[in-house]
mmCIF file of C-alpha atoms in Angstrom:
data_model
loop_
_atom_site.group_PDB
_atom_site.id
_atom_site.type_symbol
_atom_site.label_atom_id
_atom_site.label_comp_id
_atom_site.label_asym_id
_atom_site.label_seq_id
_atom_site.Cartn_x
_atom_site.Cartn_y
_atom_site.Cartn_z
ATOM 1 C CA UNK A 1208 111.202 71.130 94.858
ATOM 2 C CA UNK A 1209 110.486 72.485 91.227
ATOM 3 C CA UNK A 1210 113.576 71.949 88.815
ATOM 4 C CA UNK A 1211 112.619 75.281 86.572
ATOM 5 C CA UNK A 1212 110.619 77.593 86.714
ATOM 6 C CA UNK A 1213 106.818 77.006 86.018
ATOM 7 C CA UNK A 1214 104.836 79.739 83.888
ATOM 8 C CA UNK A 1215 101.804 81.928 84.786
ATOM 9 C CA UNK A 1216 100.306 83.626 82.149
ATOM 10 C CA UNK A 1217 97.006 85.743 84.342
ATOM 11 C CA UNK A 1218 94.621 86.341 81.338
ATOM 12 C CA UNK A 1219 93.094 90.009 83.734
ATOM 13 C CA UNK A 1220 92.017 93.215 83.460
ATOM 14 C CA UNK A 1221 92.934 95.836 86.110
ATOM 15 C CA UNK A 1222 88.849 97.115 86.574
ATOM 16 C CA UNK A 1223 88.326 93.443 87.203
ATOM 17 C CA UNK A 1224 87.069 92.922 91.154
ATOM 18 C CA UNK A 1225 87.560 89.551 90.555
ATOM 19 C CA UNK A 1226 90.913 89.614 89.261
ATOM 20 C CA UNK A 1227 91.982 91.583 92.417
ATOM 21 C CA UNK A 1228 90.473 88.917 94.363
ATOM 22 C CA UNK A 1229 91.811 86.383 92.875
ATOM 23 C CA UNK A 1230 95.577 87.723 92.710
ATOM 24 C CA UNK A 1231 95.521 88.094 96.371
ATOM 25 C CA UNK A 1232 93.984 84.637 97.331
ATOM 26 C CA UNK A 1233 97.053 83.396 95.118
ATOM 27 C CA UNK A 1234 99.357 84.963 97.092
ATOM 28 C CA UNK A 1235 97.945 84.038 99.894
ATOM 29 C CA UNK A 1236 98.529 80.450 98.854
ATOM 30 C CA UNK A 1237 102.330 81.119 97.674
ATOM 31 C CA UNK A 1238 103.301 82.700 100.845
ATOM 32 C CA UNK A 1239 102.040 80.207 102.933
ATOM 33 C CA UNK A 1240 104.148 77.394 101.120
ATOM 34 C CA UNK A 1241 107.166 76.979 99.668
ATOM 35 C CA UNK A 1242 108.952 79.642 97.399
ATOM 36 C CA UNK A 1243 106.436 80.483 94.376
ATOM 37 C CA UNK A 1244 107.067 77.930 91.506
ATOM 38 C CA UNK A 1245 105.417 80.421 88.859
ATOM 39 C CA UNK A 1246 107.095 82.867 86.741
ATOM 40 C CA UNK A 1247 103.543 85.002 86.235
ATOM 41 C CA UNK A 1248 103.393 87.300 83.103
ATOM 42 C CA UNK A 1249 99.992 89.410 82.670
ATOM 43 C CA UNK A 1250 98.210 89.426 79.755
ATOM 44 C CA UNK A 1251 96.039 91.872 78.351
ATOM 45 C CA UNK A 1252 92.178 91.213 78.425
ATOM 46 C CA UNK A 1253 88.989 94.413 78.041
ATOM 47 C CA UNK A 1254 86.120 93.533 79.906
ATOM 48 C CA UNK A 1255 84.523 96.567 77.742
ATOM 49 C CA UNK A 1256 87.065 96.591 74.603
ATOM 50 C CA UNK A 1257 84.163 99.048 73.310
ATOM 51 C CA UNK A 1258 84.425 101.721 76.017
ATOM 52 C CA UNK A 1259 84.626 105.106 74.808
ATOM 53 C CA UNK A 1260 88.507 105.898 75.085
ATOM 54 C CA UNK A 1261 87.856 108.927 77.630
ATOM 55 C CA UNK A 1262 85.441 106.468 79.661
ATOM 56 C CA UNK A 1263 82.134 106.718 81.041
ATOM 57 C CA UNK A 1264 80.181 107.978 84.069
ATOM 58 C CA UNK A 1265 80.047 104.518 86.517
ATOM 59 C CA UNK A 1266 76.124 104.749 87.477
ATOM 60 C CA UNK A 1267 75.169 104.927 83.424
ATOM 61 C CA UNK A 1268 77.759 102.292 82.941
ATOM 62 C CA UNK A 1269 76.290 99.854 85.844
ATOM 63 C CA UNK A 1270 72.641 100.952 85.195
ATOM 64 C CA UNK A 1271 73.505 99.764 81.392
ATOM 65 C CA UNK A 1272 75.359 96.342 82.460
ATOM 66 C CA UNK A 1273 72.989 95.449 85.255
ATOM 67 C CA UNK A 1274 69.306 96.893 84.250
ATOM 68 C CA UNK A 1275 69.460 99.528 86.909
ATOM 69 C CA UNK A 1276 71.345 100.792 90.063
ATOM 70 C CA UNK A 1277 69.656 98.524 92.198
ATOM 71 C CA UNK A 1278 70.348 95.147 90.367
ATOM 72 C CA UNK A 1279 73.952 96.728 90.430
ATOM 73 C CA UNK A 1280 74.099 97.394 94.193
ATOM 74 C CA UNK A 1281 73.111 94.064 94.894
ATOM 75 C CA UNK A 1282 75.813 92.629 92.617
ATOM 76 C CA UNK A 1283 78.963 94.598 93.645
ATOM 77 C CA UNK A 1284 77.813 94.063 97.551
ATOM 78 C CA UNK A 1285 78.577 90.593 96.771
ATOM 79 C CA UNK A 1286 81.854 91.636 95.347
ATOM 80 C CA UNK A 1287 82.544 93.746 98.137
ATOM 81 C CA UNK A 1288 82.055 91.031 100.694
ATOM 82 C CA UNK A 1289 84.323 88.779 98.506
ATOM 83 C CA UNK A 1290 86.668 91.138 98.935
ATOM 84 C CA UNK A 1291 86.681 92.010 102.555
ATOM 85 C CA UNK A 1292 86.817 88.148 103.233
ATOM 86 C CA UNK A 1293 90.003 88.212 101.285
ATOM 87 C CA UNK A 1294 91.148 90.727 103.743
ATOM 88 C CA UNK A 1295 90.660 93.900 100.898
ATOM 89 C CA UNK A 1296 89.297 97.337 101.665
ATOM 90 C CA UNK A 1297 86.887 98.080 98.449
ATOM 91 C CA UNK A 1298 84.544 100.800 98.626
ATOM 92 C CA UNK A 1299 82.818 100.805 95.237
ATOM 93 C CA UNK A 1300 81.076 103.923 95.867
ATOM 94 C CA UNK A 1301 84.498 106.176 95.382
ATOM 95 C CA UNK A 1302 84.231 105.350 91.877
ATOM 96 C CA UNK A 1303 82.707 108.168 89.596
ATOM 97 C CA UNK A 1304 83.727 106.859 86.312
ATOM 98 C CA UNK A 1305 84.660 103.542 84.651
ATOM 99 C CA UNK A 1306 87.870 103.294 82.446
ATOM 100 C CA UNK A 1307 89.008 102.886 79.093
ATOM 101 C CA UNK A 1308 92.196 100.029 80.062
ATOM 102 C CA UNK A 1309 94.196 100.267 76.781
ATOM 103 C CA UNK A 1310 96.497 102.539 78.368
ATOM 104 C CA UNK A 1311 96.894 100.315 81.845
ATOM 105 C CA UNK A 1312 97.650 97.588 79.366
ATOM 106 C CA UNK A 1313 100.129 98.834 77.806
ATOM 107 C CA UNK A 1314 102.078 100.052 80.540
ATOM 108 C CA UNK A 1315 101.388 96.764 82.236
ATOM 109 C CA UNK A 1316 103.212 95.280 79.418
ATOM 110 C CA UNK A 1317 105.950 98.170 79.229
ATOM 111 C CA UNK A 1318 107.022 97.404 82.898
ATOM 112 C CA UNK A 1319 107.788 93.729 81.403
ATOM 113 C CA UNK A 1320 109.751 94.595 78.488
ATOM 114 C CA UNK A 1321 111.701 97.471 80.256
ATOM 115 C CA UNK A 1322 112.683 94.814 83.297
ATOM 116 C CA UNK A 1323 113.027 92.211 81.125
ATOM 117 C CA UNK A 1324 111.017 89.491 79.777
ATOM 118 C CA UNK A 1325 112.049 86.936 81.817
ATOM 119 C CA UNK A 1326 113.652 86.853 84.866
ATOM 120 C CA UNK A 1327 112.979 88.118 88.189
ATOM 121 C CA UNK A 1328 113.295 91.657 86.781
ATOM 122 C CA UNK A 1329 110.389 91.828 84.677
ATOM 123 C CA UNK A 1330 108.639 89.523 87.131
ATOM 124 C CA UNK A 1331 108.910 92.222 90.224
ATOM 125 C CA UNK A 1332 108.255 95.511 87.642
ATOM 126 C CA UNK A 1333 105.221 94.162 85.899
ATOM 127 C CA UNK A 1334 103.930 93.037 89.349
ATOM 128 C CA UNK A 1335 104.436 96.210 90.751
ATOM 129 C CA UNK A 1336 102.198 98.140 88.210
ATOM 130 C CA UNK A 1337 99.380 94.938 88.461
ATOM 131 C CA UNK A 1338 99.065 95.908 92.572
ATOM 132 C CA UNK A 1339 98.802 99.311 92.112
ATOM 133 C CA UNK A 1340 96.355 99.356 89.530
ATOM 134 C CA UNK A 1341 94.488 97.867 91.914
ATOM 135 C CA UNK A 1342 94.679 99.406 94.580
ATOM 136 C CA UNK A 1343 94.608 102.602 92.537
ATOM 137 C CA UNK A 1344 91.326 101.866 91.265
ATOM 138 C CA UNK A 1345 89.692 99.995 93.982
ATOM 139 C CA UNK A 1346 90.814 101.378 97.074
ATOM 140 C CA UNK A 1347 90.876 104.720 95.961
ATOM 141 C CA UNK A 1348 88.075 105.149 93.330
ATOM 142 C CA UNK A 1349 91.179 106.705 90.697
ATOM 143 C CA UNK A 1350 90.912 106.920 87.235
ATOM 144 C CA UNK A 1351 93.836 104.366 85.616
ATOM 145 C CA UNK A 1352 93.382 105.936 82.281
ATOM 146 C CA UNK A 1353 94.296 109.374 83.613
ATOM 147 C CA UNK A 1354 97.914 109.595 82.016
ATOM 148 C CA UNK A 1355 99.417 111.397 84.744
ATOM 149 C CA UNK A 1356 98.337 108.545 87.063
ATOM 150 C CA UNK A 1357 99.826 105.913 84.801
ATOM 151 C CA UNK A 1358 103.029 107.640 84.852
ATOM 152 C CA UNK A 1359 103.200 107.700 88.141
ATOM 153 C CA UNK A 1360 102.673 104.190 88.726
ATOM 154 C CA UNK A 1361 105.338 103.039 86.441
ATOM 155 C CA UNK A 1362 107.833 105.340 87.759
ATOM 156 C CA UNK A 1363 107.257 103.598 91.372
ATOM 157 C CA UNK A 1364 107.967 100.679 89.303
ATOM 158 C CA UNK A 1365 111.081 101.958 87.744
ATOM 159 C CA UNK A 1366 109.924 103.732 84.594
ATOM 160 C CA UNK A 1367 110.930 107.125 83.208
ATOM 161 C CA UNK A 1368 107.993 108.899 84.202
ATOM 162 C CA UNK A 1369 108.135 111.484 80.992
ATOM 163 C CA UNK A 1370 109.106 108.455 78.414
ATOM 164 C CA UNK A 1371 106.180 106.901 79.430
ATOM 165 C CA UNK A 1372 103.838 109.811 79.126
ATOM 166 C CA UNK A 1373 105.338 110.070 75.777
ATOM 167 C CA UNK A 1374 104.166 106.945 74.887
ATOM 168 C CA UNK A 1375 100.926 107.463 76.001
ATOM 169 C CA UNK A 1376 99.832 109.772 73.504
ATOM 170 C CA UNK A 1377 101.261 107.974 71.318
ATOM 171 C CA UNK A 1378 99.319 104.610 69.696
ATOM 172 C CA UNK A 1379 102.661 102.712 71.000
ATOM 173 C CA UNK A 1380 101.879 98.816 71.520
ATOM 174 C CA UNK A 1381 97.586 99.521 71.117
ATOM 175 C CA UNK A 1382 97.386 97.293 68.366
ATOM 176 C CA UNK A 1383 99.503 94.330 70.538
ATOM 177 C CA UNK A 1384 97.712 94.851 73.629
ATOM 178 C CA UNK A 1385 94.598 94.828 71.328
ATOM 179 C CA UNK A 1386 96.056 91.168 69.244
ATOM 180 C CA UNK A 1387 96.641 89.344 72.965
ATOM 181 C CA UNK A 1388 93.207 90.016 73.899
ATOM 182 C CA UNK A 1389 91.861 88.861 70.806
ATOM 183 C CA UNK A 1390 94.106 85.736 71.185
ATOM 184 C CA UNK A 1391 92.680 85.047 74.576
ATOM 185 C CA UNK A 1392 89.095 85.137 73.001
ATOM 186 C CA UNK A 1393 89.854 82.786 70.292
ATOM 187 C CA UNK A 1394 91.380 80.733 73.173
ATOM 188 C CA UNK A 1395 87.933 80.684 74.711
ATOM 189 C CA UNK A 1396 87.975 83.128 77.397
ATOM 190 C CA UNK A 1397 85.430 85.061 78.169
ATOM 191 C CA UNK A 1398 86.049 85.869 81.794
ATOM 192 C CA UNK A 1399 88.901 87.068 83.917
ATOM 193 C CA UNK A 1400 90.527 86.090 85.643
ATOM 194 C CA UNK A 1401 91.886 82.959 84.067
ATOM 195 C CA UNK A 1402 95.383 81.202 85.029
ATOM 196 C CA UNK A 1403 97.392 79.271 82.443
ATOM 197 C CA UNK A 1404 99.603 76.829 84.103
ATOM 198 C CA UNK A 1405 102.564 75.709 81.686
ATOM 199 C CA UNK A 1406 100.905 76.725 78.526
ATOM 200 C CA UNK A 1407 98.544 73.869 79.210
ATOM 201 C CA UNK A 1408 96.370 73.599 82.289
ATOM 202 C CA UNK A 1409 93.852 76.452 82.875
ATOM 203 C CA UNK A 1410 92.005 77.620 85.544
ATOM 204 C CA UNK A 1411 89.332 80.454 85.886
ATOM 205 C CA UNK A 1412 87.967 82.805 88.474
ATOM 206 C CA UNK A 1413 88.881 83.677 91.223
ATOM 207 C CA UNK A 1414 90.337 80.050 92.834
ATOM 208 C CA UNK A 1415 90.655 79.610 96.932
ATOM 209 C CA UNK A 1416 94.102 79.387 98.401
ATOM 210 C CA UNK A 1417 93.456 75.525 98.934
ATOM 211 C CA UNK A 1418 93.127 74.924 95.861
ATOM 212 C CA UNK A 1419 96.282 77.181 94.311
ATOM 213 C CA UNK A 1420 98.216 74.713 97.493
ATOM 214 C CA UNK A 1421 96.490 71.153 95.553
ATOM 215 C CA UNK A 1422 97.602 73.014 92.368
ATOM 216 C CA UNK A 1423 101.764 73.731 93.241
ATOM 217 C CA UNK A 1424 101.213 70.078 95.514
ATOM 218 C CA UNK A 1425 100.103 68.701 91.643
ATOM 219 C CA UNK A 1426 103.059 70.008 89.922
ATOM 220 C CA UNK A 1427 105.646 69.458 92.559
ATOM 221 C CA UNK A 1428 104.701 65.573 92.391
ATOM 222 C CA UNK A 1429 104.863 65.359 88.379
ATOM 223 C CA UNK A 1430 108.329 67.156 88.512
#
């Protein structure tokens, strides 16, 4: 067994398929073993930090990324399949526009500071608002900038549903959601998701349950 706590910082972005996928092949892992060794915290990171704030139509976003909608259906039906073999229902096709994520940042990171920023708390809150972005987004094609949305989410999560729209139109936290991403670039990614084990050890993409198990199996020995 694990003395202390180990820490997770997930380096994601909520539109992120892969991010999805990887969260749930993680706790996969975890709840197969032991009790979790990680204390996760999320981290801000844009996989378009030059979105238009209001978004975009998805087909002239994935036509634009990809070249056209074929090269794009042929790329998310990989995705999808990742996905279902992780046991996820995706449907890419309920999505009519693709996100601006400032705003799912920061209440990602408002969940933390409002549950605190350590302890089991935080931990649960922040958590909370990470699977439901999700599942939001990819299992029912919503719009996670919509404000009204994000409200809602963090309420379920224990936030004052009005505060928080408050804060939304206001630029509260933009600029440090904006300063973590940037810090994760000079770090060297360029991808999400990506793990940080103990402030030193990373890992990127989407890993297998096998080898999150080697991972904890890793750490457990060098305790």
């Amino acid at each position: 067994m694990l003395c202390a706590m180990i820490s997770l910082d997930i380096i994601s972005d909520p539109i992120c398929p892969w991010c999805w996928i990887g969260k749930t092949k993680l706790d996969a892992a975890l709840a197969a073993g032991e009790a979790s060794p990680f204390e996760p915290y999320w981290r801000p990171f844009q996989l378009n930090p030059d979105m238009p704030r209001e978004g975009m139509d998805r087909q002239a976003y994935l036509s634009a990324k990809f070249g056209g909608p074929e090269r794009a259906r042929e790329v998310y039906g990989r995705v999808e399949q990742a996905a279902a073999d992780s046991g996820l229902d995706a449907d890419f096709s309920r999505m009519s526009r693709t996100p601006n994520t400032i705003d799912a940042h920061r209440l990602i990171r408002w969940a933390r500071q409002e549950n605190g920023e350590t302890g089991p708390g935080g931990v649960r809150a922040q958590t909370a608002v990470v699977d439901a972005l999700f599942e939001r987004y990819f299992g029912r094609g919503d719009d996670i900038s919509d404000p009204d949305l994000l409200a809602e989410v963090g309420e379920a999560a224990g936030l004052d549903a009005e505060a928080t729209r408050r804060l939304l139109a206001s630029d509260a936290d933009a600029a440090e959601v904006r300063e973590e991403d940037a810090k994760a670039r000079e770090m060297g990614v360029s991808g999400v998701p990506t793990f940080l084990i103990a402030g030193r050890y990373v890992l990127q993409g989407a890993q297998d349950a096998d080898t999150w198990r080697r991972v904890v199996k890793e750490l457990q020995a060098a305790a």
